[in-house]
Coordinates of C-alpha atoms in Angstrom, one line a residue:
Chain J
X1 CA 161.2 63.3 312.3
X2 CA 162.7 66.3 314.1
X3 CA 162.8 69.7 313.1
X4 CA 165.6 70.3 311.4
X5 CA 168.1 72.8 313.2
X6 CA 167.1 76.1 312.3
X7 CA 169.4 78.3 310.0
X8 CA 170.7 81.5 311.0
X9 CA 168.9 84.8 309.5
X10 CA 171.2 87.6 308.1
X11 CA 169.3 90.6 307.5
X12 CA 171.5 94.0 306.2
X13 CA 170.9 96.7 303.6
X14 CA 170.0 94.9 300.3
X15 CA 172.8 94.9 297.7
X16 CA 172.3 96.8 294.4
X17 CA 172.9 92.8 292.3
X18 CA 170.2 91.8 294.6
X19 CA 167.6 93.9 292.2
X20 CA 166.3 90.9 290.3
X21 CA 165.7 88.3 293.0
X22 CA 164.0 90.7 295.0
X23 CA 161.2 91.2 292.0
X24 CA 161.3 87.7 291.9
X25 CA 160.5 87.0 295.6
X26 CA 157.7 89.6 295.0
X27 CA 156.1 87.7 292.0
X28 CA 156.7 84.3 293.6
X29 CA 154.9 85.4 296.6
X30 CA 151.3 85.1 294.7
X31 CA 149.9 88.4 296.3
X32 CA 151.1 91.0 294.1
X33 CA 150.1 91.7 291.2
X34 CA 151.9 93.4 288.2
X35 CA 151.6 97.0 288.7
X36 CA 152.7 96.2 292.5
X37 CA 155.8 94.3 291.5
X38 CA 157.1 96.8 289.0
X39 CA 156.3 99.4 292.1
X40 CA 159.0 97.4 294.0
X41 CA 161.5 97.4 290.9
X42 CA 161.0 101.3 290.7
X43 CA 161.3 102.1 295.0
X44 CA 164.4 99.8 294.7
X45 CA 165.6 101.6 291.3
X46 CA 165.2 105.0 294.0
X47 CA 166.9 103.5 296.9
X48 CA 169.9 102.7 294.5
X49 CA 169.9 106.0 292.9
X50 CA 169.6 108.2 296.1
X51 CA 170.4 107.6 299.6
X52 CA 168.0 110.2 300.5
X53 CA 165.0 108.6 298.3
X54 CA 162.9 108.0 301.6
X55 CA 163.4 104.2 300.4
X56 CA 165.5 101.8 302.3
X57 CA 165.5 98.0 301.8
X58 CA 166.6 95.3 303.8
X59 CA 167.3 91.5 302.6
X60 CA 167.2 88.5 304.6
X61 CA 169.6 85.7 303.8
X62 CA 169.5 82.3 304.8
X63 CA 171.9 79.2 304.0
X64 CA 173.3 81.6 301.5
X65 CA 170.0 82.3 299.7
X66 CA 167.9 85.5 299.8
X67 CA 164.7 84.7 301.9
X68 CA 163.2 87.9 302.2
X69 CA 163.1 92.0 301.6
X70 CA 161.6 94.6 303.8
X71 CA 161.1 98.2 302.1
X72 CA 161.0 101.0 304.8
X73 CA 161.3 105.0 304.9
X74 CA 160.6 107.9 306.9
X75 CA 157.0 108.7 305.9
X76 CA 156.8 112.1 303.8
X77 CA 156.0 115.4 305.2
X78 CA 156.0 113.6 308.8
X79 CA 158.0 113.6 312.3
X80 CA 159.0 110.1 312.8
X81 CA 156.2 108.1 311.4
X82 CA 157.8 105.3 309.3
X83 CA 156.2 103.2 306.4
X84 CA 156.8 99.6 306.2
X85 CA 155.9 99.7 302.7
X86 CA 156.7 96.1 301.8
X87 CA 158.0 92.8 303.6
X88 CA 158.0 89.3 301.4
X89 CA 159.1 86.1 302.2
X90 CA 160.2 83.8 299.4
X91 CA 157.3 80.9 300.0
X92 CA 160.3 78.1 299.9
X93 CA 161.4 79.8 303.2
X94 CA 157.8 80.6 305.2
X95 CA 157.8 80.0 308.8
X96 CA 161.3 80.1 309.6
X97 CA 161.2 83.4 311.1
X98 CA 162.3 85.3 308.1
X99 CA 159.9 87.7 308.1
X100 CA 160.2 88.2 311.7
X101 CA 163.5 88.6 311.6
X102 CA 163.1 91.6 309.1
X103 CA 160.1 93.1 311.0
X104 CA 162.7 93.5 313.6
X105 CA 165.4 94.7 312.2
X106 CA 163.3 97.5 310.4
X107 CA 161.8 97.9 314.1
X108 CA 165.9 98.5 315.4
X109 CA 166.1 100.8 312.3
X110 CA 163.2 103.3 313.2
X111 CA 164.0 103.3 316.9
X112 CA 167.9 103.7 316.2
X113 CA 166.5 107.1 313.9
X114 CA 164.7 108.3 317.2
X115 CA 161.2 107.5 315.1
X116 CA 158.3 107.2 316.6
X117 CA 155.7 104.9 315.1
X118 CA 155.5 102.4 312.3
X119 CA 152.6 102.3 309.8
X120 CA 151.4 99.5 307.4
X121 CA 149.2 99.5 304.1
X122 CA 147.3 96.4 304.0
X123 CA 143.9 95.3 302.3
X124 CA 141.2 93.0 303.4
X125 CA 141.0 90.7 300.9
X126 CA 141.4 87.1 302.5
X127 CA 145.5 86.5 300.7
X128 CA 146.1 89.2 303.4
X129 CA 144.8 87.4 306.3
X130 CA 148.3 85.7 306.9
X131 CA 150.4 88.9 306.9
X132 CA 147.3 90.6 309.1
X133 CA 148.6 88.1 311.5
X134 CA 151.7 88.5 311.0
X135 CA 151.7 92.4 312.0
X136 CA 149.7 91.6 314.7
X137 CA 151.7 89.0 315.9
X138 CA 154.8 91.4 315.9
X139 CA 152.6 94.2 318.1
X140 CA 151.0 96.6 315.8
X141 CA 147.0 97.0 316.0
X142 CA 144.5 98.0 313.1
X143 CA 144.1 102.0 313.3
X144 CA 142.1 102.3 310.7
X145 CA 139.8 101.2 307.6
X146 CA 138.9 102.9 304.9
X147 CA 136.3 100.7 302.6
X148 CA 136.8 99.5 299.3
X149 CA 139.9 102.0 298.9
X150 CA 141.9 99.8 296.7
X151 CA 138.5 98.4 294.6
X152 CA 135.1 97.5 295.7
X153 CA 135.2 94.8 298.5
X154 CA 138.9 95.7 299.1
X155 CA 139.4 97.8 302.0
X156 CA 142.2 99.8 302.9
X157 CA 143.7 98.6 306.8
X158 CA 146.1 100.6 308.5
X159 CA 148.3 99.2 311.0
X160 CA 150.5 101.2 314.0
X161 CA 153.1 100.1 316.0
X162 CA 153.9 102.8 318.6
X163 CA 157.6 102.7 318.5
X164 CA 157.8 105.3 321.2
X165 CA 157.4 102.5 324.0
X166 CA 159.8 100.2 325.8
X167 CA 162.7 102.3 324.6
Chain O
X1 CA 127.6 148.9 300.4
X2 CA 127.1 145.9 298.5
X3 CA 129.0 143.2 298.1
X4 CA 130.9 143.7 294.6
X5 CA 129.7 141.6 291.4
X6 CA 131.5 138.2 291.7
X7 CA 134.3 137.5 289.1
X8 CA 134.3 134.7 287.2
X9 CA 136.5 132.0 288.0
X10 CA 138.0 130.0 285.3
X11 CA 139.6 126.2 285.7
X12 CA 141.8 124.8 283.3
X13 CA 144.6 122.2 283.4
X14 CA 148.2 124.3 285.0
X15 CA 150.4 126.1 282.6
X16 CA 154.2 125.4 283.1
X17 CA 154.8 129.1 283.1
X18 CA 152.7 129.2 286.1
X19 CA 155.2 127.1 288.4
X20 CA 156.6 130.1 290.0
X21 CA 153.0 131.6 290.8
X22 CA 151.7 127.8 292.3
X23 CA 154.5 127.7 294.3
X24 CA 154.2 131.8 295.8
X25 CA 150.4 130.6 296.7
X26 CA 151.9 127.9 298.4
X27 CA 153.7 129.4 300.6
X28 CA 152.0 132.6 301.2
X29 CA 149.0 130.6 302.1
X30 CA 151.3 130.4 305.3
X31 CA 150.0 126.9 306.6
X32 CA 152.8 124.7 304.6
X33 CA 156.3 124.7 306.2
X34 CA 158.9 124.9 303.7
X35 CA 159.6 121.0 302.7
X36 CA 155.2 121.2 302.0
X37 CA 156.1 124.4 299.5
X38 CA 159.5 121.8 298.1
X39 CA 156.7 118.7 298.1
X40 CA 154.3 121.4 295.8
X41 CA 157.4 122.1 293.8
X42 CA 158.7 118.6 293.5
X43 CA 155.0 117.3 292.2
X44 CA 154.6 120.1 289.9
X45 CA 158.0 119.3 287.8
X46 CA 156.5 115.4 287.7
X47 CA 153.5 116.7 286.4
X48 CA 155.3 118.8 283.4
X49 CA 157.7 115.8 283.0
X50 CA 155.4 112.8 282.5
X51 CA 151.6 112.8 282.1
X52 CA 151.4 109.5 283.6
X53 CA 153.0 111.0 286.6
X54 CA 150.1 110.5 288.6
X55 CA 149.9 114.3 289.6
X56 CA 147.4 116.4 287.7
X57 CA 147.1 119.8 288.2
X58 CA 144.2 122.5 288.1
X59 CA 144.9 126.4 288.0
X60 CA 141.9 128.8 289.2
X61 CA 141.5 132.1 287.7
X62 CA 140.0 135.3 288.4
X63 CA 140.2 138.6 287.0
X64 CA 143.4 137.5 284.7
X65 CA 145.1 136.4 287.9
X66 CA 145.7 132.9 288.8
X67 CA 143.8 132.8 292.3
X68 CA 144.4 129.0 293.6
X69 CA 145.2 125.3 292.3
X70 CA 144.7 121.7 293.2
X71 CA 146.8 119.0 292.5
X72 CA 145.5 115.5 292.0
X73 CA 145.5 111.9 291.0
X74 CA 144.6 108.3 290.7
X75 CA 145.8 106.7 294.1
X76 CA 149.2 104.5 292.9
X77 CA 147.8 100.9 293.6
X78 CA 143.9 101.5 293.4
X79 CA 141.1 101.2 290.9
X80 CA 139.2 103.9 290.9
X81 CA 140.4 106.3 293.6
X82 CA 141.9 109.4 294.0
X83 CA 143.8 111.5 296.0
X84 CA 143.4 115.1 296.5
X85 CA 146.8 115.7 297.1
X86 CA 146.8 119.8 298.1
X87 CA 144.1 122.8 296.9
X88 CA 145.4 125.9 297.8
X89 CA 143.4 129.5 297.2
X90 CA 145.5 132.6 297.2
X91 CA 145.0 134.2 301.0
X92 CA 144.1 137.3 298.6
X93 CA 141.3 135.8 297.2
X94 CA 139.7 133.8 299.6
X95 CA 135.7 133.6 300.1
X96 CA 135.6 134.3 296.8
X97 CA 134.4 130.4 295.7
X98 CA 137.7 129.6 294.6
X99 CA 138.1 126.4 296.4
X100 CA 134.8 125.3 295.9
X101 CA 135.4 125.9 292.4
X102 CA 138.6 123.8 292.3
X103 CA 137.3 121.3 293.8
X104 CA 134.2 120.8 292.1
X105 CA 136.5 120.5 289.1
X106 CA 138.4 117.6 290.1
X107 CA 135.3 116.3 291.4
X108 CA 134.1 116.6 287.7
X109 CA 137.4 115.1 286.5
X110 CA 137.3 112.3 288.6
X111 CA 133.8 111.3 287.7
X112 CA 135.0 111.4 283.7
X113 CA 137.0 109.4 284.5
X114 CA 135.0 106.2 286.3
X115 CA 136.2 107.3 290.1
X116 CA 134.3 105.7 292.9
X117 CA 136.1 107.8 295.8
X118 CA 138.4 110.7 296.7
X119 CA 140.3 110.7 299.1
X120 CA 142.1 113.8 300.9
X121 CA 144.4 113.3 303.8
X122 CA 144.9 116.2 306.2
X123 CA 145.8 117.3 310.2
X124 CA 144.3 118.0 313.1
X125 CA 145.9 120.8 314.2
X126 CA 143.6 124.0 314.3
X127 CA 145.8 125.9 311.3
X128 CA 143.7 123.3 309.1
X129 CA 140.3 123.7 310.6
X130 CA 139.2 125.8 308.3
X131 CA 140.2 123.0 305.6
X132 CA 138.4 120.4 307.6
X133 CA 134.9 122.4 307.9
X134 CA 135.8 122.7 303.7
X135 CA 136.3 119.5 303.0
X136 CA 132.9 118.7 305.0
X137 CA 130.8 121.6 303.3
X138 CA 131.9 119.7 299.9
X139 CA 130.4 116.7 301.1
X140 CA 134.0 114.8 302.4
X141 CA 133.2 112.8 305.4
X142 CA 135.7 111.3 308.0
X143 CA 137.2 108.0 307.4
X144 CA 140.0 108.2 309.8
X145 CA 142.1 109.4 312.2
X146 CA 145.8 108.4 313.4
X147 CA 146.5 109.8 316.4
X148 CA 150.4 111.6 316.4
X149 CA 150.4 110.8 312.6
X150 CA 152.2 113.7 311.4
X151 CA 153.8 114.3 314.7
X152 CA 153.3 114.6 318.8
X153 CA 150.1 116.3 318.8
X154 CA 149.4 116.5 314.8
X155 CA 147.2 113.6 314.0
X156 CA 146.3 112.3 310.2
X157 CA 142.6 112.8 309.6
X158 CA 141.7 110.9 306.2
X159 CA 138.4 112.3 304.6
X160 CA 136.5 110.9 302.0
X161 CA 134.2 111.4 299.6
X162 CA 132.1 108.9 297.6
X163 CA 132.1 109.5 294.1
X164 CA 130.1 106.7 292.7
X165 CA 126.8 108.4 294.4
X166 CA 124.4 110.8 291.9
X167 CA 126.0 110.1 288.7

């Protein structure tokens, strides 16, 4: 069978109704656990609230069905250093370029705010492994571990894109 | 002459009266720009508003005067460690074992409260030397270092100290 033609990927700044099918991307994603899903219900409760909340969200759409969110800010107390401080796929729509597509456009969105560098939280555990790829596979490299940061056996990873380059 | 007979120094959990007096140490310790000495602010009103903030605060007296403070927490996300957000000694009263004093007593908070690890992130630029070489004096090691963290030239050193050792 062939594939079938791929769908087009909208990303733009999530809507404020969007609020509950973003948690529930988060939860169907099988990564997070509770305390991390009601994180992303309170950063997207600040990015509603306040422009100026250091918390911006993206949402991918595809075939008319949220696919995806990306939450990004300028990282406190720095000189354009941004955080990618979450990106989720629903699991229906894995490897369709979703999360690409909203690595991206995050990507557009720090250069476009003359940043500098992008910087992601990840852990060690072996769920991670995919989305270690992932960053990879868009360009950023491991700058740093710090062990058993989030419990024993899970370390914290840092990843860095240099965003600086091939303006 | 000899040196003078060492005050006392007195820890205890920060006063809301003493808001005004944190934030005046902030700044006249004269290495935080002014959205560091809003950040102080900004923490402080979280801790008055909500103990499960995530921001504790420590006051250090001496001689009746408040001489320095620290501001701490569990790390959002972790079990078990914790983040030395800012300790701060009044320029005044420096030498004086008011840091070491501080930190020893989130050190002894932390412990109380099952911590494996605290973590204190800081730069490399030579206005914080003298908190690196204090950081390593209280036994803090370094974990990590992101070059141009904070920004061209200002990289984010991450120390650590393991707090599950010599219970």
């Amino acid at each position: 069978m062939a594939n079938p033609t791929p769908q087009p990927i909208e990303v733009y700044t999530s809507l404020p109704r969007e609020r509950d099918a973003i948690g529930e991307i988060t939860r169907r994603a099988g990564v997070f656990n509770a305390e991390e899903v009601t994180t992303v219900f309170e950063l997207f409760d600040d990015y509603l609230r306040s422009p100026g909340s250091g918390y911006n969200f993206f949402s991918a759409k595809v075939d008319g069905r949220l696919a995806g969110f990306a939450c990004w800010g300028l990282t406190p107390l720095t000189e354009g250093t941004y955080d990618l401080y979450w990106i989720c796929t629903d699991p229906e729509q894995q490897n369709r370029g979703v999360g690409k597509a909203l690595f991206q456009s995050v990507e557009t969105a720090i250069r476009e705010r003359n940043g500098r560098m992008m910087v992601i939280w990840t852990s060690s555990t072996a769920e991670y492994h995919p989305a270690v790829n992932f960053y990879e596979r868009m360009g950023c490299s491991q700058a740093a571990c710090l062990r058993d940061f989030y419990k024993p056996g899970d370390d914290l990873l840092i990843y860095q894109k240099d965003i600086s380059k091939n303006r």
